[in-house]
Tab-separated table of N, CA, C and O in Angstrom:
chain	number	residue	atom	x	y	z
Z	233	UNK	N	-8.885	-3.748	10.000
Z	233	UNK	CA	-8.404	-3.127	11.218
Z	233	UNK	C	-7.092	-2.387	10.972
Z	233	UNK	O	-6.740	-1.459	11.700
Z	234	UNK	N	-6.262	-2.883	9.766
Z	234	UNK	CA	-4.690	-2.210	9.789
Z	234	UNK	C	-5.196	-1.019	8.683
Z	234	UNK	O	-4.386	-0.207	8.236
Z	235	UNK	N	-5.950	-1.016	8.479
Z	235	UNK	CA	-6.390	0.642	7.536
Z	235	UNK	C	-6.931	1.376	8.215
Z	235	UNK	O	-7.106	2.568	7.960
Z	236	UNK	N	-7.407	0.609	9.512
Z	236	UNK	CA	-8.086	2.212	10.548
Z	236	UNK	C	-7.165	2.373	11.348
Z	236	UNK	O	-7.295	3.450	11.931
Z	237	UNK	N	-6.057	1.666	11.740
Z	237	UNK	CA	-5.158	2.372	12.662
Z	237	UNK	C	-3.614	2.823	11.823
Z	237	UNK	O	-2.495	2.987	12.309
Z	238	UNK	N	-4.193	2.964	10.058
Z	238	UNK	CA	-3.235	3.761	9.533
Z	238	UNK	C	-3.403	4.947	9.942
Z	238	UNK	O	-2.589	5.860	10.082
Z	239	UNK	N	-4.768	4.884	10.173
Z	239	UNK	CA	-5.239	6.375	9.840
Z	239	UNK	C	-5.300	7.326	11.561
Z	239	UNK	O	-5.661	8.490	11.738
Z	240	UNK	N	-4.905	6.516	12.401
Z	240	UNK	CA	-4.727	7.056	13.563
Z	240	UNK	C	-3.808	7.891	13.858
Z	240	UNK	O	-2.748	7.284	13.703
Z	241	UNK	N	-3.527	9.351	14.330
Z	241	UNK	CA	-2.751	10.337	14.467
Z	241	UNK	C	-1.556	9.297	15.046
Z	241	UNK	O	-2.120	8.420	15.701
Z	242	UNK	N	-0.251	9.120	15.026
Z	242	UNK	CA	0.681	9.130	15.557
Z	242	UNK	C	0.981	9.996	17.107
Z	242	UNK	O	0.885	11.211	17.280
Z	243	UNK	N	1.429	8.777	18.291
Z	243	UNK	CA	2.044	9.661	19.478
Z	243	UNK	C	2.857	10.203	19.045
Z	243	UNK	O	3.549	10.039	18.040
Z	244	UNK	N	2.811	11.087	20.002
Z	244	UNK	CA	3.823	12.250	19.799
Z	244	UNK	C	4.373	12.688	21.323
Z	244	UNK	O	3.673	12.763	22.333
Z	245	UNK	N	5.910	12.975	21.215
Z	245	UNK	CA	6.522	12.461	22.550
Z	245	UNK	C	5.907	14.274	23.355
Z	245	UNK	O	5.825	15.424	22.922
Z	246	UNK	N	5.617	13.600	24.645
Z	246	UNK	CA	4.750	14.822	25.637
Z	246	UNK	C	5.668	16.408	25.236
Z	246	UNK	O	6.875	16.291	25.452
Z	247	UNK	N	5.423	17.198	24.934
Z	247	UNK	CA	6.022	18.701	25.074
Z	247	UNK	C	6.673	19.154	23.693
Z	247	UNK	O	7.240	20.220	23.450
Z	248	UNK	N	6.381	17.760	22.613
Z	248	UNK	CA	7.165	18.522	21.235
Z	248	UNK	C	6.253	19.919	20.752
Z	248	UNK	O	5.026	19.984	20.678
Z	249	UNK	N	7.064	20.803	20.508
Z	249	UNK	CA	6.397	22.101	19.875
Z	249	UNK	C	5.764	21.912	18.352
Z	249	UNK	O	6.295	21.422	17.355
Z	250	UNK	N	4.438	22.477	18.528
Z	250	UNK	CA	3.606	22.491	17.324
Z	250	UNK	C	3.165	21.275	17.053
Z	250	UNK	O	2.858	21.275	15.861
Z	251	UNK	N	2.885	19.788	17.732
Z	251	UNK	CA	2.214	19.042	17.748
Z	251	UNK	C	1.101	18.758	18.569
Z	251	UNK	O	0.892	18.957	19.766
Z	252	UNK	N	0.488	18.289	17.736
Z	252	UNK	CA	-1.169	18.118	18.926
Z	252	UNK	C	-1.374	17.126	19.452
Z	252	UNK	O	-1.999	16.232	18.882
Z	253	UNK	N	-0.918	17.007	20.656
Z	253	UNK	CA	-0.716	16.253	21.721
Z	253	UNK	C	-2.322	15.525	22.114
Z	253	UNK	O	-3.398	16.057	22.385
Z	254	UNK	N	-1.881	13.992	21.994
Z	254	UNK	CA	-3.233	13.368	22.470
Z	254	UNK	C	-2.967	13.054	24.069
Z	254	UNK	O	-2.405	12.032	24.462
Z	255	UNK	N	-3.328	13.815	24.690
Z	255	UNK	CA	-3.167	14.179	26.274
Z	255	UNK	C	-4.504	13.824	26.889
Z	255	UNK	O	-5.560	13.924	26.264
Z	256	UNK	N	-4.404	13.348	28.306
Z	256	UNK	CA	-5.377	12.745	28.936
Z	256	UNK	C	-6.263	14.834	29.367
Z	256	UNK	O	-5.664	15.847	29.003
Z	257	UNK	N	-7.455	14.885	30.030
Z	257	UNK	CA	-7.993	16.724	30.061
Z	257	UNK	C	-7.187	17.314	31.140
Z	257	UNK	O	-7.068	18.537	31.203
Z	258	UNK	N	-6.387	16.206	32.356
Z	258	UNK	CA	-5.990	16.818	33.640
Z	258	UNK	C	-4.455	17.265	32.765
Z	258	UNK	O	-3.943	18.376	32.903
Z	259	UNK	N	-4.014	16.438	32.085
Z	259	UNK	CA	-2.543	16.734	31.727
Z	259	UNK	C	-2.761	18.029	30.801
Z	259	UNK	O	-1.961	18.958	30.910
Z	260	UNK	N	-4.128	18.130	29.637
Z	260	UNK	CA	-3.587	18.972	28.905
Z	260	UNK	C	-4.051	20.370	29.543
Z	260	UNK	O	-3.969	21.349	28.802
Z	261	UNK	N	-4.525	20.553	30.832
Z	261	UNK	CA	-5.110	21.536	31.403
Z	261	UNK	C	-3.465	22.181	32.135
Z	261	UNK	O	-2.927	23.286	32.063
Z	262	UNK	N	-3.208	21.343	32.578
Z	262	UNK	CA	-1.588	21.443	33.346
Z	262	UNK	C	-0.897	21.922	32.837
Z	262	UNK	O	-0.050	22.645	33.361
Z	263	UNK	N	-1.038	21.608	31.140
Z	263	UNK	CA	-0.100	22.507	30.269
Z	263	UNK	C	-0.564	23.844	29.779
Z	263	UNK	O	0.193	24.587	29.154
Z	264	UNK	N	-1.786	24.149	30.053
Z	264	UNK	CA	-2.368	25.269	29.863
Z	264	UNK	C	-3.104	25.259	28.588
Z	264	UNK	O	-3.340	26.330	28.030
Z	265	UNK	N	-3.415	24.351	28.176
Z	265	UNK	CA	-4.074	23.398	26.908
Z	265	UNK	C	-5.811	23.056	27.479
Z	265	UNK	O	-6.217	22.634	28.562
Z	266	UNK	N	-6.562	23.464	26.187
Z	266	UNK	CA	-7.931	22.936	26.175
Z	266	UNK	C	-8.195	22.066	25.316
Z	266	UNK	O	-7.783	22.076	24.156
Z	267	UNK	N	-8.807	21.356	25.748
Z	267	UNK	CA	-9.677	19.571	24.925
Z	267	UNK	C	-10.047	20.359	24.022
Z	267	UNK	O	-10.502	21.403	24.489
Z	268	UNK	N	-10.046	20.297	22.821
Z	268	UNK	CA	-11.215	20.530	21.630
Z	268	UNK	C	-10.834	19.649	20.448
Z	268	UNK	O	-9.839	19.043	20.049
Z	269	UNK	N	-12.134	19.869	20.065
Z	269	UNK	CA	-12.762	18.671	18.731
Z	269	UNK	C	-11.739	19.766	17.773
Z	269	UNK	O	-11.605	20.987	17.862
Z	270	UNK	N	-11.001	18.607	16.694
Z	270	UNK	CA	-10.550	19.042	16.091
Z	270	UNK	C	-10.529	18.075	14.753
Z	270	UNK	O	-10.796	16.875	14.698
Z	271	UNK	N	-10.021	19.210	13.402
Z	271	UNK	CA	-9.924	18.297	11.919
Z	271	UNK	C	-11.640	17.716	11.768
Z	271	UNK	O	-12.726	17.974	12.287
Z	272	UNK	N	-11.155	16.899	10.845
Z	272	UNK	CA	-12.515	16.352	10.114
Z	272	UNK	C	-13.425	15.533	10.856
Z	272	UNK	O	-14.647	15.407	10.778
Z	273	UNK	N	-12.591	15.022	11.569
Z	273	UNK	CA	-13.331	13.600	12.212
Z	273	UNK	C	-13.880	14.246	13.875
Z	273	UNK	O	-14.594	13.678	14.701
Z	274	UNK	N	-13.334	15.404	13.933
Z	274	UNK	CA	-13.778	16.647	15.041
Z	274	UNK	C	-12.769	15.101	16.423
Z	274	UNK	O	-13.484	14.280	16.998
Z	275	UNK	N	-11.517	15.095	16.587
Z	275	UNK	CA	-10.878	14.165	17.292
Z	275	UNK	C	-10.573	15.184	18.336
Z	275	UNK	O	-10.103	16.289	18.065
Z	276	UNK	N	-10.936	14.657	19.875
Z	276	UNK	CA	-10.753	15.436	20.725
Z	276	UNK	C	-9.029	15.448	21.268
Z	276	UNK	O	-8.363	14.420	21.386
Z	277	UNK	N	-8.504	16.894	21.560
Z	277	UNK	CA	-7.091	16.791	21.027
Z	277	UNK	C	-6.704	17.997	22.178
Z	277	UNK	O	-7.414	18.980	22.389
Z	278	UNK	N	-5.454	17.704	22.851
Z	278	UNK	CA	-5.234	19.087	23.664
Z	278	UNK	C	-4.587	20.548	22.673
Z	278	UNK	O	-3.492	20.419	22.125
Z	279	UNK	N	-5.230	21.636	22.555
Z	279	UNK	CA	-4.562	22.688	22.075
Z	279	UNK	C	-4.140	23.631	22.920
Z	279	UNK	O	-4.787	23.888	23.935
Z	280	UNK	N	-2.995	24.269	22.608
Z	280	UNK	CA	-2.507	24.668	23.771
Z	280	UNK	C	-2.284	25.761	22.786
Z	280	UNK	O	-1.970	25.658	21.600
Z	281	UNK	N	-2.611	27.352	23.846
Z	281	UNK	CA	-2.269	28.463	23.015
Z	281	UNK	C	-0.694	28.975	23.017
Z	281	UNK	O	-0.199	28.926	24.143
Z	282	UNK	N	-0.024	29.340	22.230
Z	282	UNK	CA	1.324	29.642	22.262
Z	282	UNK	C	1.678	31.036	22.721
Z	282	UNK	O	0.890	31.962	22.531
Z	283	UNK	N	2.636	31.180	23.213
Z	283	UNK	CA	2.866	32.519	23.960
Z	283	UNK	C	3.395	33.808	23.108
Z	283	UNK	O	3.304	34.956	23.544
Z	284	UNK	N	3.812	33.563	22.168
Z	284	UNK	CA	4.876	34.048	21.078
Z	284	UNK	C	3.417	34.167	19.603
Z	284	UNK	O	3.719	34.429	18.438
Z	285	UNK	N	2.362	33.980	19.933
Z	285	UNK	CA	1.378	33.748	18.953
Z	285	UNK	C	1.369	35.406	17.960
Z	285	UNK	O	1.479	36.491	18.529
Z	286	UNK	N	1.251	35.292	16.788
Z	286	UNK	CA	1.256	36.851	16.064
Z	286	UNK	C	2.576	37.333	15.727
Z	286	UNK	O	2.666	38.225	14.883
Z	287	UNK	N	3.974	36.694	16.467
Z	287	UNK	CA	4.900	37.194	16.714
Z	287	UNK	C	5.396	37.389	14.908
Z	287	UNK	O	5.039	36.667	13.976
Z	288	UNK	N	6.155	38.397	14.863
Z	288	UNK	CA	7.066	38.415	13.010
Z	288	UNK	C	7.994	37.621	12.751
Z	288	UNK	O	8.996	37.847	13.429
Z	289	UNK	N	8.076	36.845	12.105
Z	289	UNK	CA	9.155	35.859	11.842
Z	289	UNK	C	9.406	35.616	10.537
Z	289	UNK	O	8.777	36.025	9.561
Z	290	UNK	N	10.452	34.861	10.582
Z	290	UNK	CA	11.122	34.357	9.035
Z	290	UNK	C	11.312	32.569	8.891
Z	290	UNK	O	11.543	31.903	7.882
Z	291	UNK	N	11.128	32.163	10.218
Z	291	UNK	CA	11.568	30.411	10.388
Z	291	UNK	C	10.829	29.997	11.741
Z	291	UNK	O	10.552	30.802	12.630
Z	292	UNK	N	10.562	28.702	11.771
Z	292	UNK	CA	9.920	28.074	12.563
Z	292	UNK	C	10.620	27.681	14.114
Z	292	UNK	O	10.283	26.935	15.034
Z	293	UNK	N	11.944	28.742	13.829
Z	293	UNK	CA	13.027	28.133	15.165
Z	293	UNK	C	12.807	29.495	15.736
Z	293	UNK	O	13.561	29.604	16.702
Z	294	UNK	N	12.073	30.631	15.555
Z	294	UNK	CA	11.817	31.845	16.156
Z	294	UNK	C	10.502	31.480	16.672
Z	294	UNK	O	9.844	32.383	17.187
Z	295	UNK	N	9.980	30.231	16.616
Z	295	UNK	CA	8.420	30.507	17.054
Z	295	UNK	C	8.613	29.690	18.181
Z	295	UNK	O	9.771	29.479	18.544
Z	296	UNK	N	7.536	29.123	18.882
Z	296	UNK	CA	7.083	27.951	19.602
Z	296	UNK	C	6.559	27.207	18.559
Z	296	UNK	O	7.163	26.136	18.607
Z	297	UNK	N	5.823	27.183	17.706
Z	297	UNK	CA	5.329	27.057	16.894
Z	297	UNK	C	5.602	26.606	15.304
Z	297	UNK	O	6.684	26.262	14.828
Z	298	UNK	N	4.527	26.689	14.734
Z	298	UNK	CA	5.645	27.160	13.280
Z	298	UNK	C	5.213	28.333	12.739
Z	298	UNK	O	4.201	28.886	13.170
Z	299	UNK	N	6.027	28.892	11.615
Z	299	UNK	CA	6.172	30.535	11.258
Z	299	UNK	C	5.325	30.333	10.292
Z	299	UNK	O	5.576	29.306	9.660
Z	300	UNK	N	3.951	31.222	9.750
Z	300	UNK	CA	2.836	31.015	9.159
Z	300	UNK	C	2.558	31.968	8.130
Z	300	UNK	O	1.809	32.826	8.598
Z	301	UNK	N	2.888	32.233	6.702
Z	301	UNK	CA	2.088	33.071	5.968
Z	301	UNK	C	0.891	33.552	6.304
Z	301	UNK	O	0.061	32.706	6.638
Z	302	UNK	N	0.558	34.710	6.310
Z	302	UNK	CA	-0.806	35.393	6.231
Z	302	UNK	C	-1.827	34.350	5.622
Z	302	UNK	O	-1.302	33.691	4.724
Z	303	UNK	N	-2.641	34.151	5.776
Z	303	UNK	CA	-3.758	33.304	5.033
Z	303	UNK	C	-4.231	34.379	3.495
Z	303	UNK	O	-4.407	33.858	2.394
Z	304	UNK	N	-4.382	36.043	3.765
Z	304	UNK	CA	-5.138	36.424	2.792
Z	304	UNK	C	-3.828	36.949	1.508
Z	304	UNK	O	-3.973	37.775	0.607
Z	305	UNK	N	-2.498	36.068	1.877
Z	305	UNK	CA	-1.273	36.240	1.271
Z	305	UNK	C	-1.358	35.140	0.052
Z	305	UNK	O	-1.407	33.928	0.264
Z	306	UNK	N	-1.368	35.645	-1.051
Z	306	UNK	CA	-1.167	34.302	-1.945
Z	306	UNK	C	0.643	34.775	-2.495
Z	306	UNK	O	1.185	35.713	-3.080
Z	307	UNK	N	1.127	33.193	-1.744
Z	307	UNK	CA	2.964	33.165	-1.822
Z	307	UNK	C	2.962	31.491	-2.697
Z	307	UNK	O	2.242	30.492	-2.712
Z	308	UNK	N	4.491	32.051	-3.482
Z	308	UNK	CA	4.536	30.891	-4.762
Z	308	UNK	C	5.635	30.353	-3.623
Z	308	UNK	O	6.199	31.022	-2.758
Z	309	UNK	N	5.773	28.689	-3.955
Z	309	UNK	CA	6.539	28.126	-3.233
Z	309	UNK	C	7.763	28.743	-3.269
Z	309	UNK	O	7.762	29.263	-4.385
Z	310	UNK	N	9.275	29.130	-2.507
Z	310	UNK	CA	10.344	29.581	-2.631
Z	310	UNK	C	10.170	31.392	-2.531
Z	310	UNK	O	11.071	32.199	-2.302
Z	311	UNK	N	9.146	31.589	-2.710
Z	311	UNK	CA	9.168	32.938	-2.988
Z	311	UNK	C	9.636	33.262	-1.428
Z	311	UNK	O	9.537	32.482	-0.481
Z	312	UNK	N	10.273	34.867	-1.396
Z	312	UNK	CA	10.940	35.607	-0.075
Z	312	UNK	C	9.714	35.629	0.491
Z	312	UNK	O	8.739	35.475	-0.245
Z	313	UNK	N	9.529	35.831	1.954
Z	313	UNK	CA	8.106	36.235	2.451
Z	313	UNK	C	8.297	36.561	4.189
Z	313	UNK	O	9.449	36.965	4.348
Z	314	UNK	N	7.840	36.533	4.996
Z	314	UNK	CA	7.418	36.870	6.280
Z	314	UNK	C	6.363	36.563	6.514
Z	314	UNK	O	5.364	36.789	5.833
Z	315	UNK	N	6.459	35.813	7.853
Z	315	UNK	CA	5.308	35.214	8.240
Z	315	UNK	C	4.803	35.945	9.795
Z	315	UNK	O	4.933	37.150	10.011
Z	316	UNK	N	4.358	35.209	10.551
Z	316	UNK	CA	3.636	35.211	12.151
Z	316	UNK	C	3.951	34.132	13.136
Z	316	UNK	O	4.431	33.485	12.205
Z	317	UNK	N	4.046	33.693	13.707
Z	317	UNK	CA	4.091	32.772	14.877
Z	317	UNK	C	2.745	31.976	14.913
Z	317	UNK	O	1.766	32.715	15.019
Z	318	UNK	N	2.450	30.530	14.845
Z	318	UNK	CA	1.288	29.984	14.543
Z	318	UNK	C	1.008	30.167	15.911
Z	318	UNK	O	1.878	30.062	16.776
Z	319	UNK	N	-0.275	30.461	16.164
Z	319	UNK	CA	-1.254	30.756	17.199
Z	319	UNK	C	-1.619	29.590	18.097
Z	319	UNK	O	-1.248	29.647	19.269
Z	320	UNK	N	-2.237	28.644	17.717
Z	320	UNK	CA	-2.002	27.580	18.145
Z	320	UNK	C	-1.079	26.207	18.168
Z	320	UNK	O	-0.129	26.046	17.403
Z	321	UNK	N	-1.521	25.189	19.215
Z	321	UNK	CA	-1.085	24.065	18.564
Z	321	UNK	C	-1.725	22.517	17.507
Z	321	UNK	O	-1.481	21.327	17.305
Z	322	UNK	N	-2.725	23.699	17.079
Z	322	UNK	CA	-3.806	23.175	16.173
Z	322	UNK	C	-3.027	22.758	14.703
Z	322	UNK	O	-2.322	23.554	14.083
Z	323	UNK	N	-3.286	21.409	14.289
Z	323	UNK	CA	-2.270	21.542	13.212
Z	323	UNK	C	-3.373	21.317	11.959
Z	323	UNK	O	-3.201	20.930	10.804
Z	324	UNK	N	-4.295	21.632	12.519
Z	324	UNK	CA	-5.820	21.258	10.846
Z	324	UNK	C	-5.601	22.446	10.301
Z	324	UNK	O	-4.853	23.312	10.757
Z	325	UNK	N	-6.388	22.520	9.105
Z	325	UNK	CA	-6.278	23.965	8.338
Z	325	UNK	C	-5.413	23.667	7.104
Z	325	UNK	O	-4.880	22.569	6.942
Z	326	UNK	N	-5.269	24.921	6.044
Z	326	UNK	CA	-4.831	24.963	5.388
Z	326	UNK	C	-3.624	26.347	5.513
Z	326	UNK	O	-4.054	27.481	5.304
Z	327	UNK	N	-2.656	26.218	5.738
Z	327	UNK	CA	-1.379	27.272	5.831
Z	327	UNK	C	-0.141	27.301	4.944
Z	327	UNK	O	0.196	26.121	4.855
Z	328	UNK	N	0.463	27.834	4.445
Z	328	UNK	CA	1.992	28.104	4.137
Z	328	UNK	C	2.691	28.841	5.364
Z	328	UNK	O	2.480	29.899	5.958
Z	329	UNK	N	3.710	27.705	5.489
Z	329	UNK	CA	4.873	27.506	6.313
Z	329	UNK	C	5.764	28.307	5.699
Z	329	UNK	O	5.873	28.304	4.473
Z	330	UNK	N	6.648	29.241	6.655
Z	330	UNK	CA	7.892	30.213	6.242
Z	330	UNK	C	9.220	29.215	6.556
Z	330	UNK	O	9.218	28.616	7.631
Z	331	UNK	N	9.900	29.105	5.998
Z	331	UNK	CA	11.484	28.579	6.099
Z	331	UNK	C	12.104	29.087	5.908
Z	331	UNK	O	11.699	29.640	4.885
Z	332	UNK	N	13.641	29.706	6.267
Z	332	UNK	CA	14.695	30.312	5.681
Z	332	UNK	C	14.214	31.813	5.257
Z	332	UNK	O	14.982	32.674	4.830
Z	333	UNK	N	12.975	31.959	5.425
Z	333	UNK	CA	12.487	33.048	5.030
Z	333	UNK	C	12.150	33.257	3.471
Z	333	UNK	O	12.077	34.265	2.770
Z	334	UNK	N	11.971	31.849	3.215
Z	334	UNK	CA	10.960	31.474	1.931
Z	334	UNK	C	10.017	30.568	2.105
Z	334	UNK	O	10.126	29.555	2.796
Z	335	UNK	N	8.989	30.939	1.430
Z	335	UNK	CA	7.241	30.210	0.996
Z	335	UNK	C	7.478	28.659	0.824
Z	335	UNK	O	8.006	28.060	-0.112
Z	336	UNK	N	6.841	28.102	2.200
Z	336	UNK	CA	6.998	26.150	1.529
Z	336	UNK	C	5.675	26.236	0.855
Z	336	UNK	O	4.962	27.240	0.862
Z	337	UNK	N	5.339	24.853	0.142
Z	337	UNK	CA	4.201	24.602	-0.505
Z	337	UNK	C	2.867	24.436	0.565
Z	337	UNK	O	2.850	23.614	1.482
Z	338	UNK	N	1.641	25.489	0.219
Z	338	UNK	CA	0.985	25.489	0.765
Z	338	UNK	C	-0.070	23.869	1.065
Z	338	UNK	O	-0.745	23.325	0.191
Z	339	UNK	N	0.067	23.391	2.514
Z	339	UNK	CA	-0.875	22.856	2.996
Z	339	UNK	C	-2.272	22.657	3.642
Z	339	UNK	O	-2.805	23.522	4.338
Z	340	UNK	N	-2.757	21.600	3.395
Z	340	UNK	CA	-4.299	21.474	3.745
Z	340	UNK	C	-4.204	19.990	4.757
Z	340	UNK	O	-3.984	18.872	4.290
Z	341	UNK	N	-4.466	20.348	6.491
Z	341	UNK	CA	-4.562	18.836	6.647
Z	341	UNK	C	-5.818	19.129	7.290
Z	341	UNK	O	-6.056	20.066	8.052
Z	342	UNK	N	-6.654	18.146	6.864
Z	342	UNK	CA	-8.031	17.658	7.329
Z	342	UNK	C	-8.487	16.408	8.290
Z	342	UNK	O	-9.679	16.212	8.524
Protein backbone atom coordinates (compact mmCIF):
# COMPACT_ATOMS: atom_id res chain seq x y z
CA UNK A 1 0.00 0.00 0.00
CA UNK A 2 3.04 2.61 0.81
CA UNK A 3 4.38 2.03 -2.92
CA UNK A 4 1.00 2.91 -4.42
CA UNK A 5 0.51 5.99 -2.59
CA UNK A 6 4.24 6.86 -3.46
CA UNK A 7 3.16 6.99 -6.59
CA UNK A 8 0.14 9.27 -6.06
CA UNK A 9 0.43 12.89 -7.58
CA UNK A 10 1.00 15.15 -4.59
CA UNK A 11 -1.80 18.05 -3.46
CA UNK A 12 -1.13 20.90 -4.63
CA UNK A 13 -2.29 24.10 -2.82
CA UNK A 14 -5.73 25.40 -5.00
CA UNK A 15 -4.45 28.24 -7.70
CA UNK A 16 -0.53 27.39 -7.82
CA UNK A 17 0.49 28.25 -11.49
CA UNK A 18 1.46 25.40 -13.80
CA UNK A 19 0.27 22.66 -11.55
CA UNK A 20 -2.39 20.18 -12.25
CA UNK A 21 -4.74 20.63 -9.85
CA UNK A 22 -6.72 17.52 -8.57
CA UNK A 23 -10.01 19.58 -8.36
CA UNK A 24 -13.46 18.29 -7.70
CA UNK A 25 -15.48 19.06 -12.10
CA UNK A 26 -17.70 22.04 -10.36
CA UNK A 27 -14.41 23.70 -8.95
CA UNK A 28 -12.29 23.02 -11.97
CA UNK A 29 -15.08 24.37 -14.32
CA UNK A 30 -15.16 27.66 -12.02
CA UNK A 31 -11.70 28.06 -12.83
CA UNK A 32 -12.26 27.79 -16.37
CA UNK A 33 -10.54 24.30 -16.34
CA UNK A 34 -11.71 20.95 -18.09
CA UNK A 35 -11.58 17.31 -16.46
CA UNK A 36 -9.34 15.37 -18.78
CA UNK A 37 -7.59 12.02 -18.66
CA UNK A 38 -4.21 12.74 -18.43
CA UNK A 39 -0.27 11.06 -18.42
CA UNK A 40 0.02 7.37 -18.53
CA UNK A 41 -2.35 6.12 -16.19
CA UNK A 42 -4.90 8.65 -18.32
CA UNK A 43 -5.66 10.30 -14.28
CA UNK A 44 -8.58 12.51 -14.51
CA UNK A 45 -7.07 16.03 -13.70
CA UNK A 46 -8.42 19.73 -14.07
CA UNK A 47 -6.53 21.56 -17.08
CA UNK A 48 -6.97 24.84 -17.30
CA UNK A 49 -6.01 26.81 -20.50
CA UNK A 50 -3.61 29.75 -19.81
CA UNK A 51 -4.25 33.16 -21.04
CA UNK A 52 -0.69 34.27 -21.93
CA UNK A 53 -0.46 30.70 -23.93
CA UNK A 54 2.19 31.14 -27.22
CA UNK A 55 3.33 34.23 -25.50
CA UNK A 56 7.67 34.95 -26.23
CA UNK A 57 9.55 34.56 -23.30
CA UNK A 58 12.87 33.99 -21.67
CA UNK A 59 11.69 32.69 -17.87
CA UNK A 60 8.89 31.10 -16.28
CA UNK A 61 8.04 34.45 -14.17
CA UNK A 62 6.78 36.04 -17.65
CA UNK A 63 4.34 33.21 -18.07
CA UNK A 64 1.34 31.88 -16.06
CA UNK A 65 2.87 29.00 -16.82
CA UNK A 66 6.22 27.79 -17.54
CA UNK A 67 8.41 29.21 -20.53
CA UNK A 68 8.74 26.20 -23.10
CA UNK A 69 11.31 25.48 -25.90
CA UNK A 70 9.85 24.79 -29.24
CA UNK A 71 9.43 21.00 -29.28
CA UNK A 72 10.92 20.81 -33.07
CA UNK A 73 14.05 22.87 -31.29
CA UNK A 74 16.85 20.55 -30.34
CA UNK A 75 18.61 22.96 -27.26
CA UNK A 76 21.83 21.62 -25.22
CA UNK A 77 21.27 22.17 -21.56
CA UNK A 78 22.58 25.98 -20.70
CA UNK A 79 22.52 26.84 -24.17
CA UNK A 80 20.90 30.80 -24.83
CA UNK A 81 17.38 30.14 -26.24
CA UNK A 82 13.71 31.57 -26.26
CA UNK A 83 10.91 29.94 -25.53
CA UNK A 84 6.68 30.34 -25.51
CA UNK A 85 4.36 30.44 -22.64
CA UNK A 86 3.21 26.73 -21.83
CA UNK A 87 -0.28 26.41 -23.18
CA UNK A 88 -1.62 24.50 -20.71
CA UNK A 89 -1.74 23.39 -17.23
CA UNK A 90 -0.94 19.94 -18.41
CA UNK A 91 2.31 18.93 -16.93
CA UNK A 92 2.74 15.23 -19.03
CA UNK A 93 4.87 15.36 -22.07
CA UNK A 94 8.20 15.75 -22.81
CA UNK A 95 9.53 19.71 -22.87
CA UNK A 96 12.64 21.91 -22.22
CA UNK A 97 12.03 24.56 -19.77
CA UNK A 98 13.63 28.21 -20.50
CA UNK A 99 15.35 29.84 -17.34
CA UNK A 100 17.30 32.95 -17.24
CA UNK A 101 16.98 32.60 -20.78
CA UNK A 102 18.93 29.35 -20.94
CA UNK A 103 17.96 25.58 -22.00
CA UNK A 104 17.18 23.37 -18.63
CA UNK A 105 17.60 19.65 -19.22
CA UNK A 106 15.02 18.34 -21.31
CA UNK A 107 12.05 16.46 -19.58
CA UNK A 108 9.73 13.52 -20.01
CA UNK A 109 6.91 13.07 -17.31
CA UNK A 110 4.64 10.19 -17.95
Amino acid sequence: ALTLASCAPAPVQDGAPGAIQSLSPSACAARGGTMTPVGRMQTMQCVVTYADAGKACTDGAQCQGDCRADPAVTLREGQSARGVCQATSNRFGCFTTIKGGKAEATLCID
